[in-house]
Amino acid sequence: DQQVKQNSPSLSVQEGRISILNCDYTNSMFDYFLWYKKYPAEGPTFLISISSIKDKNEDGRFTVFLNKSAKHLSLHIVPSQPGDSAVYFCAASPMDSSYKLIFGSGTRLLVRP
Amino acid sequence: EAGVVQSPRYKIIEKKQPVAFWCNPISGHNTLYWYRQNLGQGPELLIRYENEEAVDDSQLPKDRFSAERLKGVDSTLKIQPAELGDSAVYLCASSYGPEAFFGQGTRLTVV
């Protein structure tokens, strides 16, 4: 049973436009959500996170939105840059403070120059 | 600040052979994780340590996998004997809060 789902395996966007990556979760016990970026042959790099007490968190070009009622979160990148081309993983952590991260399967983003 | 260091980066072994991976976490991080990532999938937790204690090893295949974290710092993950299905990237991560920081991983190929 996949608790964190990223249903789009890939996304292609023109440079300068907005990239929107989506993530759905099924476990209502999750209360902290994170996005990681991964380049080939490297480990995942933490990008941005959001607590369940918020519905939006912004860091420069990256914004994460959380819709708890829909169990859905999204990552917006604007403007998109070619260097943003990578695999993006959504992860969720339960509210028991275990910091156990459950990852989605990832979305490969390609930003075309 | 140095990040999470893993070695080796790559390992090719024959099936039924043993293999070990080493991880040095970020200084001050009490929590250490070992994840396994199969091709086209997200990382899956194998084991999580709080200091020296393994607090979550429910996903670790204990018949062939073992791990230890001596003195609450470095950690090793061992597979013995390796099977073809163990081919994957093994990631170590550390944290002092909910954001985990990952090493570059060890790509294991079992032939």
Coordinates of C-alpha atoms in Angstrom, one line a residue, chain A residues 32 34 36 38 41-46 49 89 93 97-106, chain B residues 9-10 33 35 37 40-43 45 48 50 56 58 91 96-100 102-104:
Chain A
Y32 CA 5.0 17.1 8.2
L34 CA 9.0 17.6 2.6
Y36 CA 13.6 16.6 -2.1
K38 CA 17.8 14.4 -6.7
A41 CA 24.5 9.8 -9.1
E42 CA 23.8 12.0 -6.0
G43 CA 21.7 11.6 -2.9
P44 CA 18.4 13.4 -2.4
T45 CA 18.8 17.1 -1.3
F46 CA 16.3 18.7 1.0
S49 CA 9.0 21.5 3.9
F89 CA 10.5 13.3 -4.3
S93 CA 6.4 12.1 8.3
S97 CA 7.9 12.7 16.1
S98 CA 9.7 9.6 14.8
Y99 CA 10.9 11.6 11.8
K100 CA 10.3 8.4 9.7
L101 CA 10.1 9.7 6.1
I102 CA 7.8 7.9 3.6
F103 CA 8.7 8.8 0.1
G104 CA 6.8 8.9 -3.1
S105 CA 8.1 7.4 -6.3
G106 CA 9.3 10.7 -7.7
Chain B
R9 CA 30.3 4.8 -4.0
Y10 CA 30.0 1.7 -6.1
Y33 CA 18.9 6.3 8.7
Y35 CA 17.4 3.7 3.1
Q37 CA 16.3 3.0 -3.4
G40 CA 12.4 4.2 -10.5
Q41 CA 11.2 4.3 -6.9
G42 CA 11.6 6.5 -3.9
P43 CA 13.8 5.6 -1.0
L45 CA 13.5 3.0 5.1
R48 CA 16.6 4.1 11.9
E50 CA 18.5 7.3 17.7
D56 CA 12.8 1.2 13.8
S58 CA 10.8 -3.3 10.9
L91 CA 21.4 5.7 1.1
Y96 CA 18.4 16.3 14.3
G97 CA 14.9 17.2 13.2
P98 CA 12.4 16.2 10.6
E99 CA 14.6 17.2 7.6
A100 CA 17.0 14.3 6.8
F102 CA 21.4 12.3 2.6
G103 CA 24.8 11.0 1.5
Q104 CA 25.6 10.3 -2.1

